Amino acid sequence: MTLGMGILIAFVACGTALILRPPTDSIFSFKGVEIHFLNQRRSFYPSVLLGKLFENKVSVYYSHYLTNISYGLDPNFYFFASHPRERVGFSEYQRLPLWLFPLFLFGIFKLLAKGQYLLVVYFLTSLAIISFFVPFDKYAFILYPFFILSSFTWLFD
Amino acid sequence: MAFRLNYRLLLVIAVFSLGVFLRFYNISNNPPGIIQDEAALGYNAYSILKTGKDEYKQILPLAFRSFADYKLPLYVYLTVVPVKIWGLSVFSLRFASAFAGSMSTLLVYQLSRELFGKKRFILAATCMALFAISPWSIFFSRGGHEANVGLFLFLLGLWSQLVAFKKDKPVLLFLSAILFALTTYSYIAFKFISLIIFPLTFILFRRKKFHLFLALALFLALSAPQYYLMKFAAGSNRISSLYDSERVISRYLSYFSPRSLFFDPDPDRNKSLPNLSAFYPWMVAPYLIGLFVLLKSRTTSSKLVLLAVLAVSPIPAAIAKDPFSNIRALPLVFPLTMVIGLGLEGIIARLPKKVSLIVVTAVLLISGMAWYRNYFVLLPNLRHNDWLYGYQQLATIIKNDYPSSKILFYAPRGVYYVELLFFSQYPPDLYQKENIAAPLPNYYNNLTYDPVHKFGNFETRPINWGLDSVTDQIIVVGPVGVSPLQAKEHYLKVAFTVTGPGGEIIFTGYQTQPEVKRTSP
């Protein structure tokens, strides 16, 4: 029930966001320099087959996707403007106030300890969906409710 | 019962063998080349072996001055043994670290049993396997890194301490004091971590104060020289040059961030793999679950010890100004492995046996493929410059083809001379005589560093074109050391080149033509 509800809310939220703010790009787009790196890396392998197995379009898509996932799972992205690992070409800013961080840690622990997984399911599903789109930052706001609600839900118990 | 025991033992042996294989396989050639710090450790070990003194003629120093960065001494002294057995080579230089990393896999197994109980075999074996295949541990085991030896001693010390408490064996307690003290001679981070964790474990286990006093006294007495050195540049220079008090919290937190641990590699190119972080990306799920399981579990002394190691380990790295440093935070690999192990155990326990077998096989296969791709294909081809590939070939060419020619090596930073000393196996007694900085006055407090080095037919320094182009010699430069225009202007003739794995030029040796240059318009 929780799983279904979480996924449904996430799909609705992400769908609405994608309609209102249509994506400019996705993880499936290739930059010219990436094609160059792909070909260069293929030449490092002892055989053409191995080169194609390890360095191909899917591995590039996968790498793009993981990069977005990593931003979404990074607490520094939300609370410290990505410090100390600021990203090249991004304008970094603090997305959530720092004082919320200890409340969030406490709150999420309390929620999980009580077996309430709705917010976690929402967060993971939303993250899995928005990580397909580039730039990730454009849709990161979808994830803020997870942090804010987790921080305060325990107050109402 | 006998079959069960054998099966478990076989599994432990198999995982240990895998750990040893991953740490020792082809370490002489991969990483490709040795960085200057490794070369300095190896050459000083050779110097100690042959003369009992370091490159500055200092007898058995407590910190090796090297490039005025004062390296802690344990790795050098440990490397004397393999250098004695196998001679000065890349293998003997890296042996201590690879050995320490291999033995640490066994210690992770034993520590898991001590911390979580001997009945949880699956957990202990999982933690051991995770450590055995962890990119973080393997990477630093395959290079001459002091921190890896420090980690091994730290784990051995912690294990001795826990066993001593549980079995009431004061001898092991004193052994742990010795081991913790030795860590302070191995890597700078342990000067802080061991000082906190060693007494804290006593407090958490609420042991007799008498034992605490004696063991602590032994630890402090043995490590006192290292703490005393902090009065001088030898002990304080590294700390003061790296310390940055601003935004410590965000840096500290980044050592627990999934992005830093599972996705992004360390930005320092010779401390990381091109596309692999400290752990494999798939480990992020067990990590998050493991953190929750650990925090939720019943509070015991063992749990508090693990939490203390987890909390204290990244502090030395977090107070340094670099964004994220794998090597400074290396002690963190142990508690994080335990956390991931707890998470993985939780996942496996909830899956049917057949499914869990498929999951384990799949993650092992994925990890193996990621390791092969990053370590054996991308690292040698994309990072060979960062690992200073080419010095071995350069030293061989000069030794065989130009034994009596004057060689000027263009090295503005003044630290690469040690690569040539290492690979040419230059006699340390001779170098000590020729080293203009030896003997060094005020050894432990001397930060002056001259980038000019002269030994045998080598000289390493910046080029003085007015003088050097009219001297009969070979000028060796990197790919951008001399432009084609400069070569033409000074009538330099290419004598030899050293190429990288992809055929690109790494070094060029130019023969000067003094007569032509002098008579040129």
XYZ file of C-alpha atoms in Angstrom:
678
model
C 0.000 0.000 0.000
C 2.764 2.438 1.069
C 4.854 1.391 -1.891
C 2.022 1.959 -4.357
C 1.052 5.302 -2.820
C 4.648 6.547 -2.807
C 5.180 5.584 -6.440
C 1.860 7.100 -7.496
C 2.547 10.429 -5.767
C 6.037 10.504 -7.254
C 4.722 9.856 -10.768
C 2.087 12.553 -10.426
C 4.602 15.069 -9.036
C 7.258 14.311 -11.655
C 4.709 14.216 -14.474
C 3.303 17.599 -13.487
C 6.779 19.081 -13.199
C 7.801 17.713 -16.606
C 4.682 19.140 -18.254
C 5.090 22.538 -16.621
C 8.835 22.690 -17.215
C 9.536 20.585 -20.306
C 12.997 19.004 -20.298
C 15.655 20.534 -22.521
C 17.795 17.419 -22.647
C 18.066 13.858 -21.410
C 20.741 11.377 -20.427
C 20.426 9.866 -23.915
C 21.960 12.818 -25.707
C 25.586 12.658 -26.762
C 28.058 15.520 -26.787
C 30.683 15.590 -29.545
C 33.515 15.280 -27.082
C 31.927 12.151 -25.605
C 32.009 10.411 -28.971
C 35.703 11.273 -29.181
C 36.353 9.858 -25.679
C 34.312 6.753 -26.476
C 36.384 6.007 -29.565
C 39.613 6.802 -27.740
C 38.742 4.478 -24.880
C 37.742 1.663 -27.212
C 41.231 1.712 -28.665
C 42.727 0.912 -25.239
C 41.250 -2.600 -25.102
C 43.147 -5.644 -26.283
C 40.327 -6.573 -28.694
C 37.624 -4.687 -30.602
C 34.947 -6.874 -29.025
C 36.042 -6.009 -25.486
C 36.210 -2.336 -26.449
C 32.633 -2.450 -27.704
C 31.493 -4.421 -24.658
C 32.840 -1.919 -22.148
C 32.671 1.370 -24.055
C 29.367 1.858 -25.822
C 26.365 4.166 -25.901
C 24.648 2.299 -23.083
C 27.670 2.753 -20.809
C 27.599 6.506 -21.533
C 23.844 6.697 -20.789
C 24.408 4.708 -17.610
C 27.201 7.073 -16.588
C 24.944 10.117 -17.205
C 22.194 8.509 -15.156
C 24.515 7.651 -12.260
C 25.843 11.203 -12.252
C 22.323 12.536 -11.733
C 21.584 9.924 -9.076
C 24.775 10.981 -7.267
C 23.639 14.620 -7.167
C 20.272 13.606 -5.784
C 21.794 11.480 -3.017
C 24.373 14.078 -1.967
C 23.346 15.938 1.218
C 25.921 18.618 0.384
C 23.945 19.353 -2.801
C 20.941 20.470 -0.738
C 22.481 21.903 2.410
C 25.949 23.205 1.419
C 25.622 24.330 -2.210
C 27.577 21.208 -3.249
C 30.644 22.315 -1.244
C 33.345 20.930 -1.261
C 32.632 19.306 -4.640
C 31.251 22.186 -6.644
C 30.427 21.206 -10.208
C 32.040 22.845 -13.199
C 29.529 24.805 -15.285
C 26.810 24.871 -12.617
C 25.741 27.809 -10.541
C 25.652 26.277 -7.075
C 23.347 27.501 -4.347
C 22.108 26.242 -1.006
C 18.743 24.620 -1.618
C 17.649 23.976 1.938
C 18.568 25.792 5.178
C 21.376 24.271 7.180
C 19.371 24.162 10.410
C 17.046 21.681 8.739
C 19.790 19.100 8.348
C 19.918 17.744 11.939
C 16.116 17.767 12.032
C 16.058 15.799 8.786
C 18.516 13.187 10.077
C 16.508 12.743 13.257
C 13.202 12.756 11.427
C 14.135 10.224 8.759
C 15.540 7.890 11.386
C 12.330 8.114 13.411
C 10.197 7.493 10.319
C 12.185 4.455 9.226
C 12.334 3.094 12.762
C 8.539 3.169 12.855
C 8.333 1.454 9.484
C 6.838 4.466 7.671
C 8.363 4.256 4.210
C 6.027 6.486 2.185
C 8.406 9.457 1.983
C 11.386 7.240 1.196
C 9.489 5.510 -1.605
C 8.444 8.924 -2.942
C 12.050 10.169 -2.811
C 13.566 7.111 -4.497
C 10.904 6.930 -7.227
C 11.141 10.651 -7.983
C 14.933 10.468 -8.032
C 14.802 7.495 -10.394
C 12.496 9.429 -12.752
C 14.103 12.886 -12.756
C 17.592 11.413 -13.149
C 16.685 10.717 -16.781
C 16.577 14.447 -17.463
C 19.319 17.000 -17.907
C 20.048 19.336 -16.184
C 19.176 17.505 -12.998
C 18.985 20.767 -11.024
C 15.897 21.829 -12.974
C 13.823 19.083 -11.342
C 15.594 18.746 -8.001
C 12.808 20.714 -6.320
C 10.639 17.588 -6.639
C 12.803 16.065 -3.924
C 12.567 18.927 -1.414
C 9.255 17.719 0.140
C 11.035 14.538 1.206
C 13.550 16.531 3.253
C 11.055 19.034 4.649
C 8.349 16.540 5.564
C 10.853 14.074 7.033
C 12.214 16.860 9.214
C 8.879 17.721 10.799
C 6.612 14.663 10.631
C 7.937 13.303 13.949
C 6.670 16.453 15.693
C 3.093 15.372 15.104
C 3.452 11.879 16.581
C 29.506 -29.854 12.017
C 32.967 -30.707 10.737
C 31.781 -30.137 7.157
C 30.311 -26.736 8.157
C 33.578 -25.666 9.695
C 35.541 -26.731 6.639
C 33.103 -24.976 4.354
C 33.466 -21.743 6.313
C 37.211 -22.037 6.463
C 37.347 -22.679 2.726
C 35.243 -19.601 2.083
C 37.525 -17.451 4.259
C 40.601 -18.841 2.484
C 39.025 -18.213 -0.921
C 38.143 -14.596 -0.080
C 41.573 -14.020 1.438
C 43.237 -15.465 -1.680
C 41.126 -13.175 -3.858
C 42.215 -10.213 -1.714
C 45.878 -11.194 -2.029
C 45.548 -11.685 -5.803
C 43.881 -8.310 -6.336
C 46.594 -6.593 -4.321
C 49.671 -8.311 -5.701
C 48.853 -9.121 -9.327
C 51.222 -7.199 -11.606
C 51.982 -4.462 -9.015
C 55.372 -3.818 -10.594
C 53.731 -2.492 -13.760
C 50.321 -1.256 -12.697
C 49.946 1.505 -11.524
C 52.225 2.484 -14.408
C 55.288 4.233 -13.000
C 55.859 5.391 -9.441
C 54.987 8.821 -8.078
C 57.757 10.905 -6.525
C 56.658 10.156 -2.949
C 56.895 6.425 -3.594
C 60.309 6.857 -5.182
C 61.484 8.873 -2.158
C 60.261 6.177 0.247
C 61.957 3.438 -1.778
C 65.245 5.240 -2.282
C 65.474 6.236 1.381
C 64.847 2.604 2.354
C 67.693 1.629 0.020
C 69.857 4.357 1.563
C 69.080 3.169 5.108
C 69.874 -0.400 4.092
C 73.207 0.491 2.526
C 74.416 3.245 4.859
C 72.085 3.526 7.861
C 71.459 7.133 6.811
C 68.921 8.948 4.648
C 69.708 11.037 1.556
C 70.728 13.972 3.800
C 73.149 11.799 5.822
C 70.820 11.734 8.835
C 71.226 8.550 10.870
C 67.925 6.643 11.297
C 65.650 9.711 11.295
C 62.283 9.917 13.065
C 60.861 11.699 10.003
C 62.386 11.626 6.543
C 62.887 15.163 5.276
C 62.763 14.154 1.581
C 61.327 17.181 -0.317
C 61.103 19.178 2.959
C 57.719 17.500 3.456
C 58.932 15.232 6.299
C 57.523 11.804 5.584
C 56.718 9.602 8.559
C 59.351 6.891 8.930
C 57.644 3.520 9.387
C 57.099 2.715 5.713
C 60.739 3.422 4.908
C 61.999 1.148 7.680
C 59.559 -1.615 6.738
C 60.618 -1.391 3.093
C 64.240 -2.055 4.052
C 63.349 -5.761 4.400
C 61.885 -6.340 0.896
C 64.644 -4.188 -0.606
C 67.201 -6.416 1.135
C 65.487 -9.560 -0.211
C 64.570 -8.526 -3.764
C 66.760 -5.497 -4.353
C 65.544 -1.984 -5.104
C 62.555 -2.468 -7.401
C 58.965 -1.341 -7.815
C 57.807 -4.662 -6.333
C 59.922 -4.327 -3.199
C 58.819 -0.702 -2.795
C 55.126 -1.637 -2.936
C 55.394 -4.927 -1.059
C 54.757 -3.545 2.464
C 51.550 -1.840 1.367
C 50.237 -4.821 -0.618
C 51.051 -7.158 2.274
C 49.342 -4.845 4.776
C 46.258 -4.598 2.552
C 46.067 -8.377 2.144
C 46.362 -9.031 5.860
C 43.799 -6.330 6.572
C 41.163 -8.445 4.791
C 41.664 -11.135 7.452
C 41.544 -8.518 10.184
C 38.241 -7.178 8.887
C 36.850 -10.713 9.220
C 38.181 -11.070 12.766
C 37.050 -7.593 13.796
C 33.587 -8.238 12.470
C 33.411 -11.369 14.629
C 34.574 -9.426 17.677
C 32.207 -6.517 17.094
C 29.065 -8.355 16.023
C 29.532 -11.771 17.584
C 30.997 -15.022 16.313
C 27.628 -16.488 15.372
C 27.163 -14.010 12.498
C 29.447 -15.786 10.048
C 27.611 -14.456 6.970
C 28.173 -10.898 8.161
C 31.868 -11.465 8.894
C 32.425 -13.175 5.523
C 30.470 -10.428 3.728
C 32.518 -7.671 5.370
C 35.721 -9.523 4.520
C 34.656 -9.985 0.900
C 33.591 -6.343 0.608
C 36.954 -5.223 1.931
C 38.797 -7.678 -0.339
C 37.141 -6.238 -3.461
C 36.820 -2.623 -2.288
C 38.415 -0.280 -4.862
C 39.495 2.034 -2.024
C 41.504 -0.644 -0.242
C 42.903 -2.304 -3.369
C 43.996 0.992 -4.895
C 46.047 2.058 -1.882
C 47.389 -1.455 -1.362
C 48.863 -1.469 -4.848
C 50.961 1.670 -4.360
C 53.655 2.504 -1.832
C 51.285 4.301 0.529
C 52.163 4.714 4.208
C 48.488 5.155 5.103
C 47.728 1.562 4.136
C 50.320 0.186 6.549
C 48.906 2.536 9.181
C 45.437 1.135 8.571
C 46.685 -2.437 8.986
C 48.378 -1.589 12.303
C 45.288 0.282 13.448
C 43.035 -2.700 12.687
C 45.465 -5.111 14.347
C 45.669 -2.820 17.382
C 41.893 -2.542 17.623
C 41.446 -6.290 17.265
C 44.071 -6.965 19.978
C 42.346 -4.484 22.246
C 38.902 -6.046 21.752
C 40.211 -9.598 22.274
C 42.130 -8.445 25.347
C 38.938 -7.011 26.837
C 36.791 -10.016 26.058
C 39.300 -12.660 27.145
C 40.934 -10.544 29.843
C 44.450 -10.842 28.447
C 46.595 -7.880 29.544
C 49.417 -9.004 27.219
C 47.228 -8.325 24.194
C 46.330 -4.985 25.701
C 49.958 -3.953 25.798
C 50.455 -5.302 22.295
C 47.589 -3.096 21.142
C 49.252 -0.099 22.847
C 52.427 -0.828 20.861
C 50.476 -1.199 17.602
C 48.483 1.987 18.127
C 51.736 3.795 18.934
C 53.276 2.451 15.707
C 50.415 3.908 13.687
C 51.607 7.385 14.708
C 54.872 6.596 12.895
C 53.056 5.496 9.775
C 50.661 8.214 8.598
C 49.800 11.667 9.879
C 46.038 11.040 10.241
C 46.700 8.312 12.814
C 48.417 10.800 15.128
C 44.915 12.074 15.754
C 42.765 8.961 15.233
C 44.783 6.602 17.439
C 45.054 9.198 20.193
C 41.254 9.346 20.353
C 40.230 5.748 19.615
C 42.715 3.910 21.850
C 41.631 5.495 25.175
C 38.008 5.800 24.044
C 37.718 2.032 23.573
C 38.808 1.581 27.202
C 36.137 3.975 28.337
C 33.447 2.331 26.200
C 34.312 -1.123 27.539
C 34.554 0.246 31.099
C 37.762 -1.608 31.909
C 39.845 -1.331 35.051
C 41.462 2.058 35.392
C 44.767 0.444 36.314
C 45.007 -1.291 32.928
C 43.909 1.877 31.183
C 46.631 3.836 32.923
C 49.382 1.318 32.130
C 48.415 0.782 28.487
C 47.880 4.464 27.886
C 51.253 5.223 29.468
C 52.877 2.670 27.144
C 51.099 4.148 24.109
C 52.118 7.696 25.037
C 55.696 6.729 25.855
C 56.152 4.965 22.516
C 54.440 7.610 20.436
C 55.937 10.558 22.364
C 58.768 11.140 19.842
C 56.202 11.686 17.080
C 54.130 14.098 19.165
C 57.320 15.831 20.332
C 58.294 16.336 16.672
C 55.197 18.517 16.308
C 57.225 21.255 17.996
C 59.336 21.356 14.850
C 58.668 21.757 11.152
C 59.083 17.981 10.790
C 55.882 17.393 12.743
C 53.871 20.521 12.144
C 54.632 21.610 8.587
C 52.183 19.244 6.892
C 49.414 20.107 9.342
C 49.856 23.883 9.144
C 50.145 23.855 5.345
C 46.946 21.858 4.914
C 44.789 23.115 7.788
C 41.692 25.058 6.838
C 39.126 25.831 9.527
C 36.457 27.183 7.186
C 33.514 25.040 6.109
C 34.780 21.998 8.011
C 31.253 20.649 8.515
C 30.502 20.393 4.801
C 33.866 18.749 4.151
C 33.283 16.328 7.031
C 29.852 15.471 5.707
C 31.207 14.889 2.209
C 33.075 11.840 3.589
C 29.689 10.229 4.228
C 28.015 11.485 1.081
C 27.049 8.738 -1.397
C 28.296 11.001 -4.184
C 31.856 10.987 -2.800
C 31.860 7.350 -1.722
C 30.112 5.573 -4.586
C 30.010 7.811 -7.655
C 32.658 10.542 -8.004
C 36.353 9.642 -7.904
C 38.800 11.640 -5.762
C 39.818 14.700 -7.830
C 43.506 13.952 -7.139
C 44.398 12.037 -10.297
C 47.079 9.801 -8.818
C 44.924 8.938 -5.820
C 41.940 7.615 -7.739
C 40.716 5.623 -10.720
C 39.296 7.355 -13.807
C 35.682 6.211 -13.437
C 35.437 4.468 -10.118
C 34.922 5.996 -6.695
C 35.957 4.667 -3.287
C 33.330 1.907 -3.495
C 31.285 0.419 -6.349
C 28.031 2.286 -7.150
C 25.855 -0.748 -6.320
C 27.064 -0.548 -2.713
C 25.071 2.639 -2.130
C 21.883 0.714 -1.259
C 23.488 -1.555 1.365
C 25.334 1.505 2.723
C 22.141 3.450 3.414
C 20.401 0.379 4.811
C 23.495 -0.484 6.880
C 23.601 2.970 8.459
C 20.000 2.582 9.528
C 20.552 -0.967 10.828
C 23.621 0.128 12.801
C 21.898 3.104 14.391
C 18.772 1.104 15.188
C 20.584 -1.890 16.692
C 20.870 -2.365 20.445
C 23.527 -0.120 22.002
C 26.552 -2.137 23.002
C 30.178 -1.265 23.636
C 31.085 -2.817 20.260
C 28.532 -0.705 18.426
C 29.837 2.422 20.136
C 33.419 1.548 19.184
C 32.383 1.164 15.552
C 30.445 4.429 15.649
C 33.451 6.156 17.248
C 35.794 4.923 14.502
C 33.218 5.967 11.912
C 32.877 9.446 13.375
C 36.563 10.103 14.123
C 38.187 8.672 10.955
C 37.296 11.498 8.536
C 38.197 14.337 10.931
C 41.888 14.669 9.860
C 40.783 14.691 6.218
C 37.955 17.147 6.860
C 40.210 19.755 8.479
C 42.510 19.716 5.442
C 41.657 22.154 2.674
C 41.310 19.664 -0.195
C 37.739 18.907 -1.266
C 37.895 15.150 -0.820
C 40.931 13.011 -0.149
C 40.740 9.235 -0.366
C 44.128 8.748 1.211
C 43.644 11.033 4.200
C 40.313 9.383 4.927
C 41.608 5.829 4.339
C 40.897 4.735 7.966
C 37.216 5.256 7.084
C 37.286 2.276 4.723
C 37.010 -0.113 7.690
C 33.867 1.227 9.428
C 32.197 1.903 6.073
C 32.874 -1.673 4.980
C 31.203 -2.825 8.195
C 28.206 -0.578 7.513
C 27.852 -1.830 3.926
C 28.259 -5.394 5.218
C 25.423 -4.866 7.712
C 23.205 -3.548 4.934
C 24.054 -6.368 2.566
C 23.461 -8.951 5.274
C 20.034 -7.393 5.834
C 19.214 -7.582 2.127
C 20.470 -11.152 1.693
C 18.566 -12.321 4.779
C 15.269 -11.122 3.240
C 15.812 -12.819 -0.115
C 15.242 -16.491 -0.947
C 18.504 -18.443 -1.043
C 18.527 -18.886 -4.811
C 17.807 -15.201 -5.446
C 20.487 -14.088 -3.002
C 22.974 -16.372 -4.750
C 22.094 -14.773 -8.080
C 22.385 -11.274 -6.544
C 25.798 -12.024 -5.017
C 27.077 -13.528 -8.293
C 25.763 -10.553 -10.269
C 27.347 -7.925 -8.018
C 30.637 -9.820 -7.993
C 30.577 -9.960 -11.791
C 29.693 -6.271 -12.111
C 32.411 -5.330 -9.613
C 34.970 -7.466 -11.419
C 34.107 -5.883 -14.766
C 34.254 -2.359 -13.311
C 37.604 -3.158 -11.728
C 39.054 -4.604 -14.946
C 37.834 -1.620 -16.985
C 39.140 1.011 -14.606
C 42.300 -0.528 -13.263
C 43.695 -2.552 -16.095
C 42.476 -0.585 -19.101
C 41.720 3.045 -18.255
C 44.327 3.680 -15.535
C 47.445 2.766 -17.571
C 46.172 4.575 -20.639
C 44.621 7.701 -19.138
C 46.632 8.237 -15.962
C 50.185 7.147 -16.832
C 51.376 10.771 -16.793
C 50.017 11.246 -13.289
C 51.910 8.144 -12.199
C 55.125 9.500 -13.762
C 55.399 6.734 -16.295
C 58.610 6.839 -18.313
C 61.307 7.438 -15.693
C 62.251 3.767 -15.633
C 62.745 3.751 -19.418
C 64.611 7.065 -19.216
C 66.981 5.776 -16.532
C 67.629 2.602 -18.586
C 68.363 4.551 -21.802
C 70.767 6.887 -20.015
C 72.480 4.053 -18.148
C 72.931 1.888 -21.261
C 73.426 4.403 -24.084
C 74.826 7.532 -22.436
C 76.787 6.351 -19.409
C 79.381 9.113 -19.635
C 77.406 11.955 -21.227
C 76.478 14.955 -19.145
C 72.700 14.856 -18.669
C 70.638 17.897 -17.753
C 67.137 16.998 -16.700
C 64.746 19.923 -16.871
C 62.831 19.741 -13.600
C 61.544 23.076 -12.338
C 59.796 21.509 -9.322
C 62.998 19.822 -8.232
C 61.454 16.605 -6.918
C 61.858 14.216 -9.838
C 65.578 13.649 -9.238
C 64.516 10.912 -6.846
C 62.888 8.969 -9.708
C 66.253 8.863 -11.455
C 68.011 7.912 -8.210
C 65.523 5.104 -7.693
C 65.519 3.639 -11.188
C 69.270 3.987 -11.739
C 69.819 2.459 -8.262
C 72.360 5.165 -7.645
C 74.709 4.175 -4.785
C 73.421 6.019 -1.665
C 76.893 6.525 -0.170
C 77.962 8.283 -3.361
C 74.806 10.377 -3.462
C 75.243 11.452 0.149
C 78.741 12.735 -0.758
C 77.472 14.567 -3.838
C 74.283 15.965 -2.292
C 75.145 19.605 -1.639
C 72.457 19.810 1.051
C 73.981 16.977 3.122
C 74.625 16.918 6.022
C 71.745 19.194 6.727
C 71.945 21.542 9.725
C 68.875 21.675 11.935
C 67.453 18.572 10.183
C 63.981 18.510 11.770
C 63.339 22.203 11.417
C 64.736 23.045 8.006
C 62.216 23.936 5.321
C 64.632 25.433 2.821
C 64.596 23.349 -0.331
C 66.926 23.671 -3.265
C 65.406 22.337 -6.509
C 68.897 21.800 -7.977
C 70.265 18.266 -7.657
C 73.560 16.901 -9.001
C 74.731 13.317 -8.908
C 76.897 11.246 -11.228
C 76.395 12.533 -14.759
C 72.907 13.886 -13.872
C 71.872 17.367 -13.041
C 68.209 18.295 -12.457
C 67.322 22.000 -12.541
C 65.646 24.670 -14.716
C 67.400 25.365 -18.064
C 69.684 28.372 -18.428
C 69.681 28.657 -22.244
C 72.602 31.089 -22.440
C 74.909 28.625 -20.741
C 73.308 25.255 -21.386
C 73.060 25.532 -25.164
C 76.853 26.003 -25.422
C 77.661 23.110 -23.061
C 78.179 19.639 -24.500
C 75.350 17.704 -22.873
C 71.987 16.031 -23.340
C 69.010 18.072 -22.229
C 66.061 15.886 -21.230
C 62.635 17.510 -21.189
C 58.979 16.534 -20.921
C 56.496 16.938 -23.798
C 56.277 20.735 -23.408
C 59.758 21.448 -21.993
C 61.283 22.679 -25.271
C 59.300 24.079 -28.168
C 60.280 23.217 -31.770
C 61.267 26.867 -32.195
C 63.614 26.704 -29.180
C 65.125 23.459 -30.444
C 65.837 25.118 -33.796
C 67.135 28.323 -32.239
C 69.601 26.475 -30.011
C 70.612 23.835 -32.607
C 69.357 20.927 -30.493
C 69.404 17.493 -32.072
C 66.997 14.788 -30.914
C 69.086 12.018 -29.342
C 66.298 9.800 -28.024
C 62.640 9.790 -27.021
C 60.677 7.913 -24.391
C 57.107 7.095 -25.374
C 53.979 6.289 -23.396
C 51.607 3.318 -23.780
C 49.791 5.075 -26.645
C 52.993 6.018 -28.464
C 52.927 9.676 -27.365
C 56.243 11.289 -26.442
C 56.863 11.583 -22.715
C 60.537 12.612 -22.678
C 62.857 13.872 -25.371
C 66.616 13.885 -24.984
C 68.235 16.694 -27.015
C 71.958 16.628 -27.819
C 73.402 20.161 -27.743
C 75.811 21.293 -30.459
C 78.023 23.863 -28.706
C 80.337 24.436 -31.689
C 77.469 25.110 -34.093
C 75.722 27.329 -31.550
C 78.881 29.366 -30.840
C 79.568 29.963 -34.539
C 75.928 30.684 -35.373
C 74.987 34.278 -36.266
